[in-house]
Amino acid sequence: KNQVEQSPQSLIILEGKNCTLQCNYTVSPFSNLRWYKQDTGRGPVSLTIMTFSENTKSNGRYTATLDADTKQSSLHITASQLSDSASYICVVRESYNTDKLIFGTGTRLQVFP
Amino acid sequence: KAGVTQTPRYLIKTRGQQVTLSCSPISGHRSVSWYQQTPGQGLQFLFEYFSETQRNKGNFPGRFSGRQFSNSRSEMNVSTLELGDSALYLCASSLAAGGSTDTQYFGPGTRLTVL
């Protein structure tokens, strides 16, 4: 069964610190992997999209990495800000034949001053 | 350019009733997808429409249905509501469909509560 698992489930860090969120998946074959940020009570916002041939992609202080061999991805947040407090969701799209998006359950990040 | 809009934002229904949710995509976007989000299950894919055709469907019972109109606006219908249908229903639009790397833009969601 195609799955996407994220760790940790929740994370608390101090403002200004860095952190890394993990995503392991079993989806195969897949066409792309996405990271979304979802603030409480709002819809998700796309952070990065990577195809299977890409290793890293950045969006400001957010950097996503992908290792298609080990089926792992990570999202690194640099110099965290209070506004980074949100849920971060890893999403893997299956191949062109099915196109379905498989969502992880997310990591809840809280940044304290 | 206006974002994805969903109506209504909040809805309270009782078991057995039916409900229709509406989604207006970003202008020019032809792909609309629907998702259900609950605290226990996270985000789950319901279905995807592109140019008025359902391209993909998630693992939900037939009580969940949808359609897309020629102007790309989409509606989702849930019949014979159950308590477990209480969730945030999110709609997302993108330019293209399928395995593209187009960014999906999500709406604010409709919070459905079934009593």
mmCIF file of C-alpha atoms in Angstrom, chain A residues 4-110:
data_model
loop_
_atom_site.group_PDB
_atom_site.id
_atom_site.type_symbol
_atom_site.label_atom_id
_atom_site.label_comp_id
_atom_site.label_asym_id
_atom_site.label_seq_id
_atom_site.Cartn_x
_atom_site.Cartn_y
_atom_site.Cartn_z
ATOM 1 C CA VAL A 4 3.676 8.636 3.268
ATOM 2 C CA GLU A 5 4.925 8.856 6.840
ATOM 3 C CA GLN A 6 6.193 11.995 8.532
ATOM 4 C CA SER A 7 8.236 12.520 11.632
ATOM 5 C CA PRO A 8 8.181 13.882 14.180
ATOM 6 C CA GLN A 9 4.440 14.279 14.725
ATOM 7 C CA SER A 10 5.061 17.505 16.580
ATOM 8 C CA LEU A 11 8.035 19.714 17.272
ATOM 9 C CA ILE A 12 8.705 22.711 19.501
ATOM 10 C CA ILE A 13 11.674 24.991 18.832
ATOM 11 C CA LEU A 14 12.831 28.439 19.859
ATOM 12 C CA GLU A 15 12.724 31.370 17.472
ATOM 13 C CA GLY A 16 15.905 31.659 15.435
ATOM 14 C CA LYS A 17 16.764 27.964 15.599
ATOM 15 C CA ASN A 18 16.890 25.595 12.633
ATOM 16 C CA CYS A 19 14.881 22.405 12.317
ATOM 17 C CA THR A 20 14.431 19.477 9.940
ATOM 18 C CA LEU A 21 11.244 17.576 9.237
ATOM 19 C CA GLN A 22 11.299 14.096 7.755
ATOM 20 C CA CYS A 23 9.144 12.335 5.180
ATOM 21 C CA ASN A 24 9.461 8.655 4.234
ATOM 22 C CA TYR A 25 7.317 7.221 1.483
ATOM 23 C CA THR A 26 6.609 3.905 -0.175
ATOM 24 C CA VAL A 27 4.778 5.372 -3.186
ATOM 25 C CA SER A 28 6.177 3.800 -6.336
ATOM 26 C CA PRO A 29 6.429 4.877 -9.015
ATOM 27 C CA PHE A 30 6.004 8.544 -8.262
ATOM 28 C CA SER A 31 6.193 11.664 -10.361
ATOM 29 C CA ASN A 32 6.751 14.396 -7.800
ATOM 30 C CA LEU A 33 6.936 15.183 -4.092
ATOM 31 C CA ARG A 34 5.546 18.332 -2.513
ATOM 32 C CA TRP A 35 5.787 20.078 0.808
ATOM 33 C CA TYR A 36 2.921 22.234 2.018
ATOM 34 C CA LYS A 37 2.547 24.583 4.963
ATOM 35 C CA GLN A 38 -0.860 24.798 6.595
ATOM 36 C CA ASP A 39 -1.688 27.472 9.140
ATOM 37 C CA THR A 40 -4.453 26.678 11.598
ATOM 38 C CA GLY A 41 -7.867 27.182 10.028
ATOM 39 C CA ARG A 42 -6.517 27.819 6.535
ATOM 40 C CA GLY A 43 -5.857 25.818 3.400
ATOM 41 C CA PRO A 44 -2.370 24.432 2.679
ATOM 42 C CA VAL A 45 0.147 26.574 0.803
ATOM 43 C CA SER A 46 2.702 25.022 -1.513
ATOM 44 C CA LEU A 47 6.341 25.407 -0.439
ATOM 45 C CA THR A 48 8.257 23.210 -2.874
ATOM 46 C CA ILE A 49 7.646 20.704 -5.637
ATOM 47 C CA MET A 50 10.379 18.264 -6.704
ATOM 48 C CA THR A 51 10.404 15.658 -9.434
ATOM 49 C CA PHE A 52 12.119 12.319 -8.851
ATOM 50 C CA SER A 53 15.231 13.615 -10.639
ATOM 51 C CA GLU A 54 15.713 16.623 -8.343
ATOM 52 C CA ASN A 55 17.733 16.437 -5.121
ATOM 53 C CA THR A 56 17.070 19.796 -3.544
ATOM 54 C CA LYS A 57 14.855 22.823 -3.911
ATOM 55 C CA SER A 58 14.706 26.009 -1.889
ATOM 56 C CA ASN A 59 12.030 28.570 -1.187
ATOM 57 C CA GLY A 60 13.449 31.315 0.996
ATOM 58 C CA ARG A 61 14.285 29.836 4.393
ATOM 59 C CA TYR A 62 12.751 26.497 3.396
ATOM 60 C CA THR A 63 14.948 23.867 1.721
ATOM 61 C CA ALA A 64 13.607 20.487 0.684
ATOM 62 C CA THR A 65 15.793 17.523 -0.179
ATOM 63 C CA LEU A 66 14.863 14.295 -1.913
ATOM 64 C CA ASP A 67 16.607 10.935 -2.058
ATOM 65 C CA ALA A 68 14.622 8.819 -4.488
ATOM 66 C CA ASP A 69 16.802 5.774 -3.829
ATOM 67 C CA THR A 70 15.978 5.624 -0.125
ATOM 68 C CA LYS A 71 12.524 7.163 -0.635
ATOM 69 C CA GLN A 72 13.173 9.933 1.865
ATOM 70 C CA SER A 73 12.636 13.656 1.824
ATOM 71 C CA SER A 74 13.343 16.344 4.368
ATOM 72 C CA LEU A 75 12.300 19.937 4.859
ATOM 73 C CA HIS A 76 14.858 22.159 6.548
ATOM 74 C CA ILE A 77 13.762 25.461 8.039
ATOM 75 C CA THR A 78 16.514 27.972 8.695
ATOM 76 C CA ALA A 79 16.402 30.721 11.311
ATOM 77 C CA SER A 80 12.839 29.939 12.350
ATOM 78 C CA GLN A 81 10.300 32.695 12.909
ATOM 79 C CA LEU A 82 7.124 32.755 14.940
ATOM 80 C CA SER A 83 5.164 32.721 11.673
ATOM 81 C CA ASP A 84 6.625 29.312 10.860
ATOM 82 C CA SER A 85 4.297 27.807 13.467
ATOM 83 C CA ALA A 86 2.060 25.589 11.354
ATOM 84 C CA SER A 87 1.566 22.039 10.125
ATOM 85 C CA TYR A 88 3.905 20.871 7.385
ATOM 86 C CA ILE A 89 2.551 18.227 5.059
ATOM 87 C CA CYS A 90 4.516 15.996 2.696
ATOM 88 C CA VAL A 91 2.617 14.871 -0.399
ATOM 89 C CA VAL A 92 3.686 12.362 -3.042
ATOM 90 C CA ARG A 93 2.004 12.143 -6.415
ATOM 91 C CA GLU A 94 1.793 8.714 -7.952
ATOM 92 C CA SER A 95 2.898 8.165 -11.539
ATOM 93 C CA TYR A 96 1.094 9.486 -14.577
ATOM 94 C CA ASN A 97 -1.082 6.385 -14.744
ATOM 95 C CA THR A 98 -2.964 7.126 -11.556
ATOM 96 C CA ASP A 99 -2.005 10.708 -10.693
ATOM 97 C CA LYS A 100 -3.304 10.386 -7.150
ATOM 98 C CA LEU A 101 -1.827 12.471 -4.376
ATOM 99 C CA ILE A 102 -0.878 10.597 -1.217
ATOM 100 C CA PHE A 103 -0.716 12.837 1.857
ATOM 101 C CA GLY A 104 1.307 12.427 5.006
ATOM 102 C CA THR A 105 -0.384 13.244 8.298
ATOM 103 C CA GLY A 106 1.896 16.212 8.839
ATOM 104 C CA THR A 107 4.294 17.574 11.428
ATOM 105 C CA ARG A 108 2.952 20.206 13.783
ATOM 106 C CA LEU A 109 5.673 22.829 14.375
ATOM 107 C CA GLN A 110 5.479 25.394 17.152
#
